[in-house]
Amino acid sequence: MAIARATSVDRAEPKGELSSRTLAMPADTNPNGDMFGGWIMWLMDGAASMTATHHAQGRVVTVAVSNITFMRPVNVGDVVCCYTDVVRIGNTSITLHVEVWVLRQGQGDRVLVTDAEFTFVAVDDQGRPRPLVDA
């Protein structure tokens, strides 16, 4: 597994589509000045949710996050880009691979900093699972 992870860190191009982009600000840091991992997860969940909602053509809820790996730090002033790629579409669920890449201080080459898998379930107005529209 370490070999596969090292290879993914060294990739020059993101996998999937750009789903969100934001600027890392001082308010998103802990008292030591490091970006909160939870803030990164929040960005990833939001980006993945938009992609899953599009595929489900309706409301979805996050049911699982797996294999999250924080490979490199995110710094204040970095442009944080979340890319999503569909891994699997089931009857009621969709699993996405999410990658976070940054542009250091908004410029230069993209750097892969975090990745994970997010699973969503399509739900109806009562919050019960429903079939995906394009499943």
mmCIF file with all atom_site columns, C-alpha atoms in Angstrom:
data_model
loop_
_atom_site.group_PDB
_atom_site.id
_atom_site.type_symbol
_atom_site.label_atom_id
_atom_site.label_alt_id
_atom_site.label_comp_id
_atom_site.label_asym_id
_atom_site.label_entity_id
_atom_site.label_seq_id
_atom_site.pdbx_PDB_ins_code
_atom_site.Cartn_x
_atom_site.Cartn_y
_atom_site.Cartn_z
_atom_site.occupancy
_atom_site.B_iso_or_equiv
_atom_site.pdbx_formal_charge
_atom_site.auth_seq_id
_atom_site.auth_comp_id
_atom_site.auth_asym_id
_atom_site.auth_atom_id
_atom_site.pdbx_PDB_model_num
ATOM 1   C CA . MET A 1 1   ? 0.000   0.000  0.000   1.00 0.00 ? 1   MET A CA 1
ATOM 2   C CA . ALA A 1 2   ? 2.827   2.441  0.751   1.00 0.00 ? 2   ALA A CA 1
ATOM 3   C CA . ILE A 1 3   ? 4.132   2.037  -2.799  1.00 0.00 ? 3   ILE A CA 1
ATOM 4   C CA . ALA A 1 4   ? 0.733   2.836  -4.319  1.00 0.00 ? 4   ALA A CA 1
ATOM 5   C CA . ARG A 1 5   ? 0.374   5.871  -2.066  1.00 0.00 ? 5   ARG A CA 1
ATOM 6   C CA . ALA A 1 6   ? 3.822   7.171  -3.002  1.00 0.00 ? 6   ALA A CA 1
ATOM 7   C CA . THR A 1 7   ? 2.920   6.880  -6.683  1.00 0.00 ? 7   THR A CA 1
ATOM 8   C CA . SER A 1 8   ? -0.332  8.835  -6.217  1.00 0.00 ? 8   SER A CA 1
ATOM 9   C CA . VAL A 1 9   ? 1.470   11.610 -4.318  1.00 0.00 ? 9   VAL A CA 1
ATOM 10  C CA . ASP A 1 10  ? 3.891   12.039 -7.216  1.00 0.00 ? 10  ASP A CA 1
ATOM 11  C CA . ARG A 1 11  ? 1.181   12.378 -9.884  1.00 0.00 ? 11  ARG A CA 1
ATOM 12  C CA . ALA A 1 12  ? 1.127   15.703 -11.714 1.00 0.00 ? 12  ALA A CA 1
ATOM 13  C CA . GLU A 1 13  ? -2.550  15.706 -12.684 1.00 0.00 ? 13  GLU A CA 1
ATOM 14  C CA . PRO A 1 14  ? -5.728  15.356 -10.624 1.00 0.00 ? 14  PRO A CA 1
ATOM 15  C CA . LYS A 1 15  ? -8.139  12.505 -11.221 1.00 0.00 ? 15  LYS A CA 1
ATOM 16  C CA . GLY A 1 16  ? -11.747 13.507 -11.834 1.00 0.00 ? 16  GLY A CA 1
ATOM 17  C CA . GLU A 1 17  ? -13.483 16.830 -12.251 1.00 0.00 ? 17  GLU A CA 1
ATOM 18  C CA . LEU A 1 18  ? -12.882 20.084 -10.402 1.00 0.00 ? 18  LEU A CA 1
ATOM 19  C CA . SER A 1 19  ? -15.791 20.300 -7.953  1.00 0.00 ? 19  SER A CA 1
ATOM 20  C CA . SER A 1 20  ? -14.790 23.188 -5.683  1.00 0.00 ? 20  SER A CA 1
ATOM 21  C CA . ARG A 1 21  ? -12.072 25.741 -5.144  1.00 0.00 ? 21  ARG A CA 1
ATOM 22  C CA . THR A 1 22  ? -11.387 27.983 -2.154  1.00 0.00 ? 22  THR A CA 1
ATOM 23  C CA . LEU A 1 23  ? -8.671  30.020 -0.486  1.00 0.00 ? 23  LEU A CA 1
ATOM 24  C CA . ALA A 1 24  ? -7.104  28.757 2.769   1.00 0.00 ? 24  ALA A CA 1
ATOM 25  C CA . MET A 1 25  ? -7.453  31.569 5.313   1.00 0.00 ? 25  MET A CA 1
ATOM 26  C CA . PRO A 1 26  ? -6.024  32.154 8.800   1.00 0.00 ? 26  PRO A CA 1
ATOM 27  C CA . ALA A 1 27  ? -9.468  31.549 10.363  1.00 0.00 ? 27  ALA A CA 1
ATOM 28  C CA . ASP A 1 28  ? -9.188  27.892 9.239   1.00 0.00 ? 28  ASP A CA 1
ATOM 29  C CA . THR A 1 29  ? -6.064  27.198 11.326  1.00 0.00 ? 29  THR A CA 1
ATOM 30  C CA . ASN A 1 30  ? -5.479  25.798 14.792  1.00 0.00 ? 30  ASN A CA 1
ATOM 31  C CA . PRO A 1 31  ? -3.571  27.812 17.467  1.00 0.00 ? 31  PRO A CA 1
ATOM 32  C CA . ASN A 1 32  ? -0.260  26.608 15.973  1.00 0.00 ? 32  ASN A CA 1
ATOM 33  C CA . GLY A 1 33  ? -1.122  28.048 12.563  1.00 0.00 ? 33  GLY A CA 1
ATOM 34  C CA . ASP A 1 34  ? -1.740  24.659 10.896  1.00 0.00 ? 34  ASP A CA 1
ATOM 35  C CA . MET A 1 35  ? -4.851  24.072 8.787   1.00 0.00 ? 35  MET A CA 1
ATOM 36  C CA . PHE A 1 36  ? -7.434  21.962 10.606  1.00 0.00 ? 36  PHE A CA 1
ATOM 37  C CA . GLY A 1 37  ? -7.808  18.483 9.075   1.00 0.00 ? 37  GLY A CA 1
ATOM 38  C CA . GLY A 1 38  ? -11.521 18.770 9.794   1.00 0.00 ? 38  GLY A CA 1
ATOM 39  C CA . TRP A 1 39  ? -11.689 21.873 7.603   1.00 0.00 ? 39  TRP A CA 1
ATOM 40  C CA . ILE A 1 40  ? -10.144 19.909 4.728   1.00 0.00 ? 40  ILE A CA 1
ATOM 41  C CA . MET A 1 41  ? -12.647 17.070 5.308   1.00 0.00 ? 41  MET A CA 1
ATOM 42  C CA . TRP A 1 42  ? -15.493 19.607 5.299   1.00 0.00 ? 42  TRP A CA 1
ATOM 43  C CA . LEU A 1 43  ? -14.338 20.931 1.915   1.00 0.00 ? 43  LEU A CA 1
ATOM 44  C CA . MET A 1 44  ? -14.061 17.390 0.548   1.00 0.00 ? 44  MET A CA 1
ATOM 45  C CA . ASP A 1 45  ? -17.531 16.438 1.803   1.00 0.00 ? 45  ASP A CA 1
ATOM 46  C CA . GLY A 1 46  ? -19.052 19.561 0.262   1.00 0.00 ? 46  GLY A CA 1
ATOM 47  C CA . ALA A 1 47  ? -17.382 18.969 -3.113  1.00 0.00 ? 47  ALA A CA 1
ATOM 48  C CA . ALA A 1 48  ? -18.349 15.287 -3.118  1.00 0.00 ? 48  ALA A CA 1
ATOM 49  C CA . SER A 1 49  ? -21.906 16.150 -2.073  1.00 0.00 ? 49  SER A CA 1
ATOM 50  C CA . MET A 1 50  ? -22.324 18.462 -5.076  1.00 0.00 ? 50  MET A CA 1
ATOM 51  C CA . THR A 1 51  ? -21.140 15.731 -7.444  1.00 0.00 ? 51  THR A CA 1
ATOM 52  C CA . ALA A 1 52  ? -23.295 13.050 -5.779  1.00 0.00 ? 52  ALA A CA 1
ATOM 53  C CA . THR A 1 53  ? -26.364 15.336 -5.821  1.00 0.00 ? 53  THR A CA 1
ATOM 54  C CA . HIS A 1 54  ? -25.872 15.904 -9.535  1.00 0.00 ? 54  HIS A CA 1
ATOM 55  C CA . HIS A 1 55  ? -25.667 12.158 -10.262 1.00 0.00 ? 55  HIS A CA 1
ATOM 56  C CA . ALA A 1 56  ? -28.578 11.329 -7.939  1.00 0.00 ? 56  ALA A CA 1
ATOM 57  C CA . GLN A 1 57  ? -30.641 14.255 -9.245  1.00 0.00 ? 57  GLN A CA 1
ATOM 58  C CA . GLY A 1 58  ? -31.736 14.988 -5.713  1.00 0.00 ? 58  GLY A CA 1
ATOM 59  C CA . ARG A 1 59  ? -30.898 14.909 -2.040  1.00 0.00 ? 59  ARG A CA 1
ATOM 60  C CA . VAL A 1 60  ? -28.021 12.752 -0.780  1.00 0.00 ? 60  VAL A CA 1
ATOM 61  C CA . VAL A 1 61  ? -26.491 12.156 2.645   1.00 0.00 ? 61  VAL A CA 1
ATOM 62  C CA . THR A 1 62  ? -22.943 11.189 3.545   1.00 0.00 ? 62  THR A CA 1
ATOM 63  C CA . VAL A 1 63  ? -22.845 7.682  5.018   1.00 0.00 ? 63  VAL A CA 1
ATOM 64  C CA . ALA A 1 64  ? -19.125 6.855  5.022   1.00 0.00 ? 64  ALA A CA 1
ATOM 65  C CA . VAL A 1 65  ? -15.675 8.333  4.617   1.00 0.00 ? 65  VAL A CA 1
ATOM 66  C CA . SER A 1 66  ? -12.816 5.907  4.178   1.00 0.00 ? 66  SER A CA 1
ATOM 67  C CA . ASN A 1 67  ? -9.128  5.790  3.425   1.00 0.00 ? 67  ASN A CA 1
ATOM 68  C CA . ILE A 1 68  ? -8.532  9.465  4.125   1.00 0.00 ? 68  ILE A CA 1
ATOM 69  C CA . THR A 1 69  ? -4.864  10.324 3.944   1.00 0.00 ? 69  THR A CA 1
ATOM 70  C CA . PHE A 1 70  ? -3.313  13.691 4.731   1.00 0.00 ? 70  PHE A CA 1
ATOM 71  C CA . MET A 1 71  ? -0.106  13.602 2.668   1.00 0.00 ? 71  MET A CA 1
ATOM 72  C CA . ARG A 1 72  ? 1.102   17.186 2.790   1.00 0.00 ? 72  ARG A CA 1
ATOM 73  C CA . PRO A 1 73  ? 0.111   20.312 4.695   1.00 0.00 ? 73  PRO A CA 1
ATOM 74  C CA . VAL A 1 74  ? -2.147  23.063 3.407   1.00 0.00 ? 74  VAL A CA 1
ATOM 75  C CA . ASN A 1 75  ? -0.842  26.552 4.118   1.00 0.00 ? 75  ASN A CA 1
ATOM 76  C CA . VAL A 1 76  ? -2.631  29.845 4.609   1.00 0.00 ? 76  VAL A CA 1
ATOM 77  C CA . GLY A 1 77  ? -2.910  31.475 1.187   1.00 0.00 ? 77  GLY A CA 1
ATOM 78  C CA . ASP A 1 78  ? -3.004  28.202 -0.755  1.00 0.00 ? 78  ASP A CA 1
ATOM 79  C CA . VAL A 1 79  ? -5.776  27.767 -3.314  1.00 0.00 ? 79  VAL A CA 1
ATOM 80  C CA . VAL A 1 80  ? -7.468  24.503 -2.319  1.00 0.00 ? 80  VAL A CA 1
ATOM 81  C CA . CYS A 1 81  ? -9.055  22.531 -5.188  1.00 0.00 ? 81  CYS A CA 1
ATOM 82  C CA . CYS A 1 82  ? -11.242 19.444 -4.674  1.00 0.00 ? 82  CYS A CA 1
ATOM 83  C CA . TYR A 1 83  ? -11.581 16.951 -7.510  1.00 0.00 ? 83  TYR A CA 1
ATOM 84  C CA . THR A 1 84  ? -14.197 14.192 -7.539  1.00 0.00 ? 84  THR A CA 1
ATOM 85  C CA . ASP A 1 85  ? -14.271 10.963 -9.522  1.00 0.00 ? 85  ASP A CA 1
ATOM 86  C CA . VAL A 1 86  ? -17.092 8.390  -9.444  1.00 0.00 ? 86  VAL A CA 1
ATOM 87  C CA . VAL A 1 87  ? -15.829 5.032  -8.168  1.00 0.00 ? 87  VAL A CA 1
ATOM 88  C CA . ARG A 1 88  ? -19.121 3.122  -7.970  1.00 0.00 ? 88  ARG A CA 1
ATOM 89  C CA . ILE A 1 89  ? -22.819 3.719  -8.473  1.00 0.00 ? 89  ILE A CA 1
ATOM 90  C CA . GLY A 1 90  ? -25.155 1.300  -6.717  1.00 0.00 ? 90  GLY A CA 1
ATOM 91  C CA . ASN A 1 91  ? -28.922 1.133  -6.441  1.00 0.00 ? 91  ASN A CA 1
ATOM 92  C CA . THR A 1 92  ? -29.175 3.843  -3.771  1.00 0.00 ? 92  THR A CA 1
ATOM 93  C CA . SER A 1 93  ? -25.533 4.801  -3.170  1.00 0.00 ? 93  SER A CA 1
ATOM 94  C CA . ILE A 1 94  ? -22.666 6.475  -4.946  1.00 0.00 ? 94  ILE A CA 1
ATOM 95  C CA . THR A 1 95  ? -18.998 6.304  -3.955  1.00 0.00 ? 95  THR A CA 1
ATOM 96  C CA . LEU A 1 96  ? -16.586 9.030  -5.018  1.00 0.00 ? 96  LEU A CA 1
ATOM 97  C CA . HIS A 1 97  ? -12.824 9.312  -4.845  1.00 0.00 ? 97  HIS A CA 1
ATOM 98  C CA . VAL A 1 98  ? -11.971 12.840 -3.708  1.00 0.00 ? 98  VAL A CA 1
ATOM 99  C CA . GLU A 1 99  ? -8.569  14.450 -4.128  1.00 0.00 ? 99  GLU A CA 1
ATOM 100 C CA . VAL A 1 100 ? -7.437  17.760 -2.702  1.00 0.00 ? 100 VAL A CA 1
ATOM 101 C CA . TRP A 1 101 ? -4.778  19.605 -4.660  1.00 0.00 ? 101 TRP A CA 1
ATOM 102 C CA . VAL A 1 102 ? -3.363  23.012 -3.805  1.00 0.00 ? 102 VAL A CA 1
ATOM 103 C CA . LEU A 1 103 ? -1.709  25.808 -5.682  1.00 0.00 ? 103 LEU A CA 1
ATOM 104 C CA . ARG A 1 104 ? 0.864   27.177 -3.247  1.00 0.00 ? 104 ARG A CA 1
ATOM 105 C CA . GLN A 1 105 ? -0.004  30.832 -2.710  1.00 0.00 ? 105 GLN A CA 1
ATOM 106 C CA . GLY A 1 106 ? -2.258  30.540 -5.772  1.00 0.00 ? 106 GLY A CA 1
ATOM 107 C CA . GLN A 1 107 ? 0.495   29.807 -8.269  1.00 0.00 ? 107 GLN A CA 1
ATOM 108 C CA . GLY A 1 108 ? 2.919   27.235 -9.592  1.00 0.00 ? 108 GLY A CA 1
ATOM 109 C CA . ASP A 1 109 ? 2.320   23.522 -9.990  1.00 0.00 ? 109 ASP A CA 1
ATOM 110 C CA . ARG A 1 110 ? -0.576  21.738 -8.298  1.00 0.00 ? 110 ARG A CA 1
ATOM 111 C CA . VAL A 1 111 ? 0.355   19.623 -5.273  1.00 0.00 ? 111 VAL A CA 1
ATOM 112 C CA . LEU A 1 112 ? -1.714  16.635 -4.089  1.00 0.00 ? 112 LEU A CA 1
ATOM 113 C CA . VAL A 1 113 ? -2.279  17.011 -0.332  1.00 0.00 ? 113 VAL A CA 1
ATOM 114 C CA . THR A 1 114 ? -5.210  14.765 0.675   1.00 0.00 ? 114 THR A CA 1
ATOM 115 C CA . ASP A 1 115 ? -7.430  12.028 -0.736  1.00 0.00 ? 115 ASP A CA 1
ATOM 116 C CA . ALA A 1 116 ? -10.300 9.826  0.462   1.00 0.00 ? 116 ALA A CA 1
ATOM 117 C CA . GLU A 1 117 ? -13.420 7.954  -0.576  1.00 0.00 ? 117 GLU A CA 1
ATOM 118 C CA . PHE A 1 118 ? -16.856 9.339  0.270   1.00 0.00 ? 118 PHE A CA 1
ATOM 119 C CA . THR A 1 119 ? -20.054 7.299  0.029   1.00 0.00 ? 119 THR A CA 1
ATOM 120 C CA . PHE A 1 120 ? -23.484 8.903  -0.228  1.00 0.00 ? 120 PHE A CA 1
ATOM 121 C CA . VAL A 1 121 ? -27.007 7.497  -0.224  1.00 0.00 ? 121 VAL A CA 1
ATOM 122 C CA . ALA A 1 122 ? -29.822 9.136  -2.170  1.00 0.00 ? 122 ALA A CA 1
ATOM 123 C CA . VAL A 1 123 ? -32.771 9.894  0.117   1.00 0.00 ? 123 VAL A CA 1
ATOM 124 C CA . ASP A 1 124 ? -36.363 11.015 -0.323  1.00 0.00 ? 124 ASP A CA 1
ATOM 125 C CA . ASP A 1 125 ? -38.104 13.885 1.490   1.00 0.00 ? 125 ASP A CA 1
ATOM 126 C CA . GLN A 1 126 ? -38.554 11.697 4.585   1.00 0.00 ? 126 GLN A CA 1
ATOM 127 C CA . GLY A 1 127 ? -34.854 10.802 4.665   1.00 0.00 ? 127 GLY A CA 1
ATOM 128 C CA . ARG A 1 128 ? -35.387 7.210  3.491   1.00 0.00 ? 128 ARG A CA 1
ATOM 129 C CA . PRO A 1 129 ? -33.085 5.655  0.869   1.00 0.00 ? 129 PRO A CA 1
ATOM 130 C CA . ARG A 1 130 ? -34.376 5.924  -2.678  1.00 0.00 ? 130 ARG A CA 1
ATOM 131 C CA . PRO A 1 131 ? -33.079 4.505  -5.977  1.00 0.00 ? 131 PRO A CA 1
ATOM 132 C CA . LEU A 1 132 ? -30.607 6.671  -7.857  1.00 0.00 ? 132 LEU A CA 1
ATOM 133 C CA . VAL A 1 133 ? -32.144 8.203  -10.959 1.00 0.00 ? 133 VAL A CA 1
ATOM 134 C CA . ASP A 1 134 ? -29.306 7.143  -13.290 1.00 0.00 ? 134 ASP A CA 1
ATOM 135 C CA . ALA A 1 135 ? -28.569 3.795  -11.551 1.00 0.00 ? 135 ALA A CA 1
#
